[in-house]
PDB file of C-alpha atoms in Angstrom:
ATOM      1  CA  GLY P 775       1.830  12.336 -13.751  1.00 48.00           C
ATOM      2  CA  GLU P 776       0.296  10.412 -11.198  1.00 58.00           C
ATOM      3  CA  ASP P 777      -0.874  12.124  -7.875  1.00 80.00           C
ATOM      4  CA  VAL P 778      -3.302  10.641  -5.270  1.00 88.00           C
ATOM      5  CA  GLU P 779      -4.847  12.722  -2.647  1.00 90.00           C
ATOM      6  CA  GLN P 780      -7.068  11.871   0.381  1.00 92.00           C
ATOM      7  CA  SER P 781      -7.878  13.968   3.594  1.00 88.00           C
ATOM      8  CA  LEU P 782      -5.558  12.964   6.795  1.00 88.00           C
ATOM      9  CA  PHE P 783      -8.236  12.125   9.360  1.00 93.00           C
ATOM     10  CA  LEU P 784     -12.080  11.586   9.605  1.00 96.00           C
ATOM     11  CA  SER P 785     -14.038  10.911  12.968  1.00 96.00           C
ATOM     12  CA  VAL P 786     -17.594   9.503  13.078  1.00 96.00           C
ATOM     13  CA  ARG P 787     -19.698   8.191  15.736  1.00 96.00           C
ATOM     14  CA  GLU P 788     -20.714   4.617  15.912  1.00 97.00           C
ATOM     15  CA  GLY P 789     -23.534   3.615  13.734  1.00 97.00           C
ATOM     16  CA  ASP P 790     -23.132   6.347  11.456  1.00 97.00           C
ATOM     17  CA  SER P 791     -21.880   6.060   7.650  1.00 97.00           C
ATOM     18  CA  SER P 792     -18.303   7.160   6.956  1.00 97.00           C
ATOM     19  CA  VAL P 793     -17.547   8.659   3.538  1.00 97.00           C
ATOM     20  CA  ILE P 794     -13.459   8.708   2.785  1.00 97.00           C
ATOM     21  CA  ASN P 795     -12.864  10.635  -0.671  1.00 96.00           C
ATOM     22  CA  CYS P 796      -9.957  10.450  -2.624  1.00 95.00           C
ATOM     23  CA  THR P 797      -9.074  12.437  -5.603  1.00 94.00           C
ATOM     24  CA  TYR P 798      -6.512  11.639  -8.405  1.00 89.00           C
ATOM     25  CA  THR P 799      -4.984  12.800 -11.660  1.00 84.00           C
ATOM     26  CA  ASP P 800      -4.179  10.232 -13.978  1.00 80.00           C
ATOM     27  CA  SER P 801      -7.283   9.780 -16.531  1.00 76.00           C
ATOM     28  CA  SER P 802      -5.698   6.518 -17.647  1.00 78.00           C
ATOM     29  CA  SER P 803      -6.425   4.644 -14.558  1.00 76.00           C
ATOM     30  CA  THR P 804      -7.819   1.048 -15.175  1.00 81.00           C
ATOM     31  CA  TYR P 805      -8.616  -0.055 -11.515  1.00 86.00           C
ATOM     32  CA  LEU P 806      -9.048   1.806  -8.102  1.00 90.00           C
ATOM     33  CA  TYR P 807      -8.485   0.440  -5.051  1.00 91.00           C
ATOM     34  CA  TRP P 808      -9.345   0.701  -1.363  1.00 94.00           C
ATOM     35  CA  TYR P 809      -6.990  -0.726   1.336  1.00 93.00           C
ATOM     36  CA  LYS P 810      -7.422  -0.960   4.884  1.00 94.00           C
ATOM     37  CA  GLN P 811      -4.553  -0.749   7.531  1.00 90.00           C
ATOM     38  CA  GLU P 812      -4.836  -1.858  10.870  1.00 88.00           C
ATOM     39  CA  PRO P 813      -2.159  -1.077  13.618  1.00 81.00           C
ATOM     40  CA  GLY P 814       0.632  -3.383  13.036  1.00 75.00           C
ATOM     41  CA  ALA P 815      -0.704  -5.256  10.229  1.00 78.00           C
ATOM     42  CA  GLY P 816      -0.183  -4.896   6.538  1.00 80.00           C
ATOM     43  CA  LEU P 817      -2.368  -3.382   4.301  1.00 86.00           C
ATOM     44  CA  GLN P 818      -5.681  -5.655   3.342  1.00 87.00           C
ATOM     45  CA  LEU P 819      -7.558  -5.087   0.076  1.00 87.00           C
ATOM     46  CA  LEU P 820     -11.102  -3.769   0.721  1.00 91.00           C
ATOM     47  CA  THR P 821     -12.470  -3.354  -2.786  1.00 91.00           C
ATOM     48  CA  TYR P 822     -11.745  -2.244  -5.992  1.00 89.00           C
ATOM     49  CA  ILE P 823     -13.755  -0.813  -8.925  1.00 91.00           C
ATOM     50  CA  PHE P 824     -13.183  -1.031 -12.683  1.00 89.00           C
ATOM     51  CA  SER P 825     -12.642   2.457 -14.272  1.00 87.00           C
ATOM     52  CA  ASN P 826     -15.623   1.890 -16.631  1.00 88.00           C
ATOM     53  CA  MET P 827     -17.940   1.361 -13.572  1.00 90.00           C
ATOM     54  CA  ASP P 828     -19.682   4.102 -11.592  1.00 93.00           C
ATOM     55  CA  MET P 829     -20.493   2.251  -8.454  1.00 95.00           C
ATOM     56  CA  LYS P 830     -19.778  -1.032  -6.648  1.00 94.00           C
ATOM     57  CA  GLN P 831     -21.486  -2.119  -3.646  1.00 95.00           C
ATOM     58  CA  ASP P 832     -19.843  -4.977  -1.322  1.00 91.00           C
ATOM     59  CA  GLN P 833     -22.182  -5.477   1.883  1.00 94.00           C
ATOM     60  CA  ARG P 834     -21.394  -2.305   4.033  1.00 96.00           C
ATOM     61  CA  LEU P 835     -19.081  -0.856   1.468  1.00 96.00           C
ATOM     62  CA  THR P 836     -19.687   1.463  -1.605  1.00 97.00           C
ATOM     63  CA  VAL P 837     -17.425   2.761  -3.818  1.00 97.00           C
ATOM     64  CA  LEU P 838     -18.549   5.569  -6.024  1.00 97.00           C
ATOM     65  CA  LEU P 839     -16.453   6.924  -8.906  1.00 95.00           C
ATOM     66  CA  ASN P 840     -16.785   9.985 -10.854  1.00 94.00           C
ATOM     67  CA  LYS P 841     -14.455   9.562 -13.741  1.00 91.00           C
ATOM     68  CA  LYS P 842     -14.915  13.183 -15.120  1.00 91.00           C
ATOM     69  CA  ASP P 843     -14.064  14.504 -12.078  1.00 92.00           C
ATOM     70  CA  LYS P 844     -11.357  11.734 -11.044  1.00 91.00           C
ATOM     71  CA  HIS P 845     -13.030  11.528  -7.739  1.00 94.00           C
ATOM     72  CA  LEU P 846     -13.424   8.241  -5.914  1.00 95.00           C
ATOM     73  CA  SER P 847     -15.127   7.690  -2.566  1.00 97.00           C
ATOM     74  CA  LEU P 848     -15.636   4.768   0.254  1.00 97.00           C
ATOM     75  CA  ARG P 849     -18.617   4.763   2.142  1.00 97.00           C
ATOM     76  CA  ILE P 850     -18.810   2.608   4.969  1.00 97.00           C
ATOM     77  CA  ALA P 851     -22.361   2.078   6.355  1.00 97.00           C
ATOM     78  CA  ASP P 852     -23.212   1.549  10.015  1.00 97.00           C
ATOM     79  CA  THR P 853     -19.547   1.958  10.863  1.00 97.00           C
ATOM     80  CA  GLN P 854     -18.285   0.206  13.762  1.00 96.00           C
ATOM     81  CA  THR P 855     -15.329   0.514  16.109  1.00 95.00           C
ATOM     82  CA  GLY P 856     -13.483  -2.125  14.471  1.00 94.00           C
ATOM     83  CA  ASP P 857     -13.654  -0.121  11.470  1.00 96.00           C
ATOM     84  CA  SER P 858     -11.090   2.384  12.906  1.00 96.00           C
ATOM     85  CA  ALA P 859      -8.098   2.132  10.931  1.00 95.00           C
ATOM     86  CA  ILE P 860      -6.209   4.175   7.949  1.00 93.00           C
ATOM     87  CA  TYR P 861      -7.842   3.586   4.589  1.00 96.00           C
ATOM     88  CA  PHE P 862      -5.641   4.168   1.363  1.00 94.00           C
ATOM     89  CA  CYS P 863      -7.045   4.594  -2.066  1.00 94.00           C
ATOM     90  CA  ALA P 864      -4.481   3.575  -5.099  1.00 91.00           C
ATOM     91  CA  GLU P 865      -4.867   3.715  -8.562  1.00 88.00           C
ATOM     92  CA  ARG P 866      -3.405   1.290 -11.048  1.00 83.00           C
ATOM     93  CA  VAL P 867      -2.877   2.761 -14.745  1.00 74.00           C
ATOM     94  CA  THR P 868      -2.754   1.733 -18.007  1.00 69.00           C
ATOM     95  CA  GLY P 869       0.930   0.806 -19.294  1.00 68.00           C
ATOM     96  CA  GLY P 870       1.970   1.043 -15.627  1.00 62.00           C
ATOM     97  CA  GLY P 871       2.114  -2.687 -15.183  1.00 62.00           C
ATOM     98  CA  ASN P 872       1.434  -4.049 -11.670  1.00 63.00           C
ATOM     99  CA  LYS P 873       2.456  -0.619 -10.228  1.00 74.00           C
ATOM    100  CA  LEU P 874       0.156   0.924  -7.657  1.00 83.00           C
ATOM    101  CA  THR P 875      -0.151   4.656  -6.748  1.00 86.00           C
ATOM    102  CA  PHE P 876      -1.450   5.185  -3.510  1.00 90.00           C
ATOM    103  CA  GLY P 877      -2.747   8.159  -1.483  1.00 91.00           C
ATOM    104  CA  THR P 878      -1.618   9.470   1.582  1.00 88.00           C
ATOM    105  CA  GLY P 879      -4.215   7.455   3.554  1.00 92.00           C
ATOM    106  CA  THR P 880      -7.024   8.441   5.671  1.00 95.00           C
ATOM    107  CA  GLN P 881      -6.937   7.832   9.601  1.00 94.00           C
ATOM    108  CA  LEU P 882     -10.834   6.671  10.367  1.00 96.00           C
ATOM    109  CA  LYS P 883     -11.422   6.967  13.982  1.00 96.00           C
ATOM    110  CA  VAL P 884     -14.932   5.648  15.160  1.00 96.00           C
ATOM    111  CA  GLU P 885     -16.256   7.022  18.552  1.00 94.00           C
ATOM    112  CA  LEU P 886     -18.751   5.504  20.855  1.00 90.00           C
TER     113      LEU P 886
ATOM    114  CA  GLY C1030      -5.677 -16.621   3.061  1.00 60.00           C
ATOM    115  CA  ALA C1031      -2.331 -15.770   1.829  1.00 66.00           C
ATOM    116  CA  VAL C1032       0.015 -14.671   4.586  1.00 83.00           C
ATOM    117  CA  VAL C1033       3.399 -12.383   3.861  1.00 89.00           C
ATOM    118  CA  SER C1034       5.796 -12.154   6.658  1.00 91.00           C
ATOM    119  CA  GLN C1035       7.803  -9.124   7.133  1.00 93.00           C
ATOM    120  CA  HIS C1036      10.506  -8.623   9.899  1.00 93.00           C
ATOM    121  CA  PRO C1037      11.810  -7.183  11.804  1.00 94.00           C
ATOM    122  CA  SER C1038       8.611  -4.902  12.416  1.00 92.00           C
ATOM    123  CA  TRP C1039      10.975  -2.380  14.473  1.00 93.00           C
ATOM    124  CA  VAL C1040      14.609  -1.257  14.376  1.00 95.00           C
ATOM    125  CA  ILE C1041      16.728   1.143  15.485  1.00 95.00           C
ATOM    126  CA  CYS C1042      20.162   1.389  14.463  1.00 95.00           C
ATOM    127  CA  LYS C1043      23.070   3.776  14.483  1.00 95.00           C
ATOM    128  CA  SER C1044      24.073   5.814  11.556  1.00 96.00           C
ATOM    129  CA  GLY C1045      26.305   4.228   9.057  1.00 96.00           C
ATOM    130  CA  THR C1046      25.027   0.702   9.829  1.00 96.00           C
ATOM    131  CA  SER C1047      23.147  -1.692   7.327  1.00 96.00           C
ATOM    132  CA  VAL C1048      19.701  -2.858   7.813  1.00 97.00           C
ATOM    133  CA  LYS C1049      18.428  -5.876   6.383  1.00 97.00           C
ATOM    134  CA  ILE C1050      14.401  -6.204   6.033  1.00 97.00           C
ATOM    135  CA  GLU C1051      13.062  -9.697   5.035  1.00 96.00           C
ATOM    136  CA  CYS C1052       9.997 -10.229   3.409  1.00 95.00           C
ATOM    137  CA  ARG C1053       8.514 -13.695   2.812  1.00 94.00           C
ATOM    138  CA  SER C1054       5.569 -15.279   1.405  1.00 90.00           C
ATOM    139  CA  LEU C1055       4.415 -18.025   3.775  1.00 89.00           C
ATOM    140  CA  ASP C1056       1.752 -20.210   1.874  1.00 83.00           C
ATOM    141  CA  PHE C1057       2.428 -18.962  -1.811  1.00 84.00           C
ATOM    142  CA  GLN C1058       5.126 -18.357  -4.375  1.00 85.00           C
ATOM    143  CA  ALA C1059       5.693 -14.995  -5.136  1.00 85.00           C
ATOM    144  CA  THR C1060       7.186 -13.944  -8.225  1.00 82.00           C
ATOM    145  CA  THR C1061       7.087 -10.467  -7.839  1.00 86.00           C
ATOM    146  CA  MET C1062       7.556  -8.526  -4.777  1.00 90.00           C
ATOM    147  CA  PHE C1063       7.258  -4.679  -4.282  1.00 91.00           C
ATOM    148  CA  TRP C1064       8.825  -2.440  -1.743  1.00 95.00           C
ATOM    149  CA  TYR C1065       7.167   0.626  -0.824  1.00 94.00           C
ATOM    150  CA  ARG C1066       8.371   3.239   1.890  1.00 93.00           C
ATOM    151  CA  GLN C1067       5.875   5.854   3.678  1.00 88.00           C
ATOM    152  CA  PHE C1068       6.923   9.001   5.470  1.00 85.00           C
ATOM    153  CA  PRO C1069       4.762  10.308   8.157  1.00 80.00           C
ATOM    154  CA  LYS C1070       1.492  11.472   6.571  1.00 75.00           C
ATOM    155  CA  GLN C1071       2.646  10.898   3.024  1.00 80.00           C
ATOM    156  CA  SER C1072       1.626   8.254   0.529  1.00 83.00           C
ATOM    157  CA  LEU C1073       3.268   4.826   0.371  1.00 86.00           C
ATOM    158  CA  MET C1074       5.996   5.263  -2.451  1.00 89.00           C
ATOM    159  CA  LEU C1075       7.212   2.381  -4.704  1.00 90.00           C
ATOM    160  CA  MET C1076      10.551   2.031  -4.331  1.00 94.00           C
ATOM    161  CA  ALA C1077      11.313  -0.966  -6.309  1.00 94.00           C
ATOM    162  CA  THR C1078       9.934  -4.104  -7.968  1.00 91.00           C
ATOM    163  CA  SER C1079      12.022  -7.338  -7.843  1.00 89.00           C
ATOM    164  CA  ASN C1080      11.324 -10.362  -9.657  1.00 86.00           C
ATOM    165  CA  GLU C1081      12.476 -13.730  -8.647  1.00 84.00           C
ATOM    166  CA  GLY C1082      15.844 -14.640 -10.050  1.00 83.00           C
ATOM    167  CA  SER C1083      16.690 -11.387 -11.622  1.00 85.00           C
ATOM    168  CA  LYS C1084      17.926  -7.520 -11.039  1.00 88.00           C
ATOM    169  CA  ALA C1085      15.426  -5.297  -9.067  1.00 92.00           C
ATOM    170  CA  THR C1086      13.782  -2.476 -11.131  1.00 92.00           C
ATOM    171  CA  TYR C1087      14.061   0.796  -9.290  1.00 94.00           C
ATOM    172  CA  GLU C1088      11.783   3.719  -9.142  1.00 92.00           C
ATOM    173  CA  GLN C1089      13.172   7.228 -10.331  1.00 91.00           C
ATOM    174  CA  GLY C1090      14.944   8.777  -7.395  1.00 92.00           C
ATOM    175  CA  VAL C1091      15.514   5.750  -5.735  1.00 94.00           C
ATOM    176  CA  GLU C1092      19.247   4.749  -5.075  1.00 94.00           C
ATOM    177  CA  LYS C1093      19.957   1.204  -5.882  1.00 93.00           C
ATOM    178  CA  ASP C1094      23.242   1.270  -4.437  1.00 94.00           C
ATOM    179  CA  LYS C1095      21.649   2.444  -1.093  1.00 96.00           C
ATOM    180  CA  PHE C1096      18.991   0.036  -1.385  1.00 96.00           C
ATOM    181  CA  LEU C1097      19.930  -3.338  -2.173  1.00 96.00           C
ATOM    182  CA  ILE C1098      17.273  -5.856  -2.984  1.00 94.00           C
ATOM    183  CA  ASN C1099      17.776  -9.475  -3.461  1.00 91.00           C
ATOM    184  CA  HIS C1100      14.947 -11.873  -4.792  1.00 89.00           C
ATOM    185  CA  ALA C1101      16.712 -15.009  -4.404  1.00 82.00           C
ATOM    186  CA  SER C1102      13.998 -17.467  -4.074  1.00 89.00           C
ATOM    187  CA  LEU C1103       9.979 -17.638  -4.939  1.00 88.00           C
ATOM    188  CA  THR C1104       9.195 -17.158  -1.069  1.00 91.00           C
ATOM    189  CA  LEU C1105      11.772 -14.440  -0.094  1.00 93.00           C
ATOM    190  CA  SER C1106      12.854 -10.756  -0.753  1.00 94.00           C
ATOM    191  CA  THR C1107      15.133  -8.733   1.099  1.00 95.00           C
ATOM    192  CA  LEU C1108      15.917  -5.065   1.505  1.00 97.00           C
ATOM    193  CA  THR C1109      19.197  -3.853   2.836  1.00 97.00           C
ATOM    194  CA  VAL C1110      19.497   0.032   3.593  1.00 97.00           C
ATOM    195  CA  THR C1111      23.368   0.267   3.439  1.00 96.00           C
ATOM    196  CA  SER C1112      24.915   2.958   5.604  1.00 96.00           C
ATOM    197  CA  ALA C1113      21.976   4.070   6.904  1.00 96.00           C
ATOM    198  CA  HIS C1114      21.322   7.838   7.794  1.00 95.00           C
ATOM    199  CA  PRO C1115      18.590   9.725   9.898  1.00 95.00           C
ATOM    200  CA  GLU C1116      16.909  10.573   6.897  1.00 94.00           C
ATOM    201  CA  ASP C1117      16.327   6.841   5.845  1.00 95.00           C
ATOM    202  CA  SER C1118      14.405   6.749   8.917  1.00 95.00           C
ATOM    203  CA  SER C1119      10.744   5.631   7.463  1.00 94.00           C
ATOM    204  CA  PHE C1120       8.253   3.010   7.286  1.00 92.00           C
ATOM    205  CA  TYR C1121       9.060   0.158   4.917  1.00 95.00           C
ATOM    206  CA  ILE C1122       6.521  -2.184   3.693  1.00 93.00           C
ATOM    207  CA  CYS C1123       6.713  -4.998   1.006  1.00 94.00           C
ATOM    208  CA  SER C1124       4.062  -6.716  -1.145  1.00 91.00           C
ATOM    209  CA  ALA C1125       4.263  -9.909  -2.944  1.00 88.00           C
ATOM    210  CA  ARG C1126       2.015 -10.804  -5.868  1.00 82.00           C
ATOM    211  CA  GLY C1127       1.137 -14.471  -6.253  1.00 72.00           C
ATOM    212  CA  GLN C1128       1.514 -16.392  -9.278  1.00 66.00           C
ATOM    213  CA  GLY C1129      -1.289 -16.868 -11.897  1.00 60.00           C
ATOM    214  CA  ALA C1130      -3.248 -14.627 -13.958  1.00 43.00           C
ATOM    215  CA  LEU C1131      -3.586 -10.948 -13.216  1.00 53.00           C
ATOM    216  CA  GLY C1132      -6.763  -9.966 -11.924  1.00 56.00           C
ATOM    217  CA  PRO C1133      -8.463  -6.704 -10.816  1.00 51.00           C
ATOM    218  CA  ASN C1134      -7.891  -7.360  -7.225  1.00 50.00           C
ATOM    219  CA  GLU C1135      -4.220  -7.996  -8.206  1.00 57.00           C
ATOM    220  CA  LYS C1136      -3.367 -10.728  -5.909  1.00 65.00           C
ATOM    221  CA  LEU C1137      -1.231  -8.338  -3.846  1.00 78.00           C
ATOM    222  CA  PHE C1138      -0.413  -9.092  -0.310  1.00 84.00           C
ATOM    223  CA  PHE C1139       1.180  -6.934   2.010  1.00 88.00           C
ATOM    224  CA  GLY C1140       3.492  -7.399   5.032  1.00 90.00           C
ATOM    225  CA  SER C1141       2.898  -5.846   8.363  1.00 88.00           C
ATOM    226  CA  GLY C1142       5.596  -3.019   7.795  1.00 91.00           C
ATOM    227  CA  THR C1143       9.216  -2.274   9.371  1.00 94.00           C
ATOM    228  CA  GLN C1144       9.384   1.039  11.201  1.00 93.00           C
ATOM    229  CA  LEU C1145      13.286   1.941  10.929  1.00 95.00           C
ATOM    230  CA  SER C1146      14.837   4.592  12.940  1.00 95.00           C
ATOM    231  CA  VAL C1147      18.392   5.684  12.531  1.00 95.00           C
ATOM    232  CA  LEU C1148      19.993   7.609  15.250  1.00 95.00           C
TER     233      LEU C1148
END
């Protein structure tokens, strides 16, 4: 079955790196995504990684995928107050069509 | 970028009434729209997938007579919560997929969500 888990809350200081973790159970994931949700706004796609990749870097964002452990992480370098939001990981599985299975979301709070 | 407008953003209603939530793609045609609900501290759960001009496909455990979905045009899908009860209180969010080839970024665009509170 599909089950995606995240820790609920993370607090970091401005300028530090943030690492948001996600675990999933379905080994047939094809793509894994990170979405950002700011207050009062819809989810915004931040980045994604194909399941045959280990790492993807996009400016301040680094996605690491450990397929053996079914563990996905999002690292935000030089975290800013504007990064405060809820971050969702999601997976798309083979044969699932367009269906995405989301995690619970991690509330990131960036403190001065 | 593509915009999906969802409204109302917040609604309070009495138990037993029906509530309609609209999801519009403003600058693109959406062949497929998705409806999710989210309870506090829980995941976004897919409720149903609607394709323009056809009946919606509901996920297991979602009552189709309770949550009526209409996708009558390429830019509008509506979710009606019929005879709402307090347990239907939740955050509902829609997403729309643009036309064209499926790519890894899915071309999914999300509305800002609707917080429904049923008294």
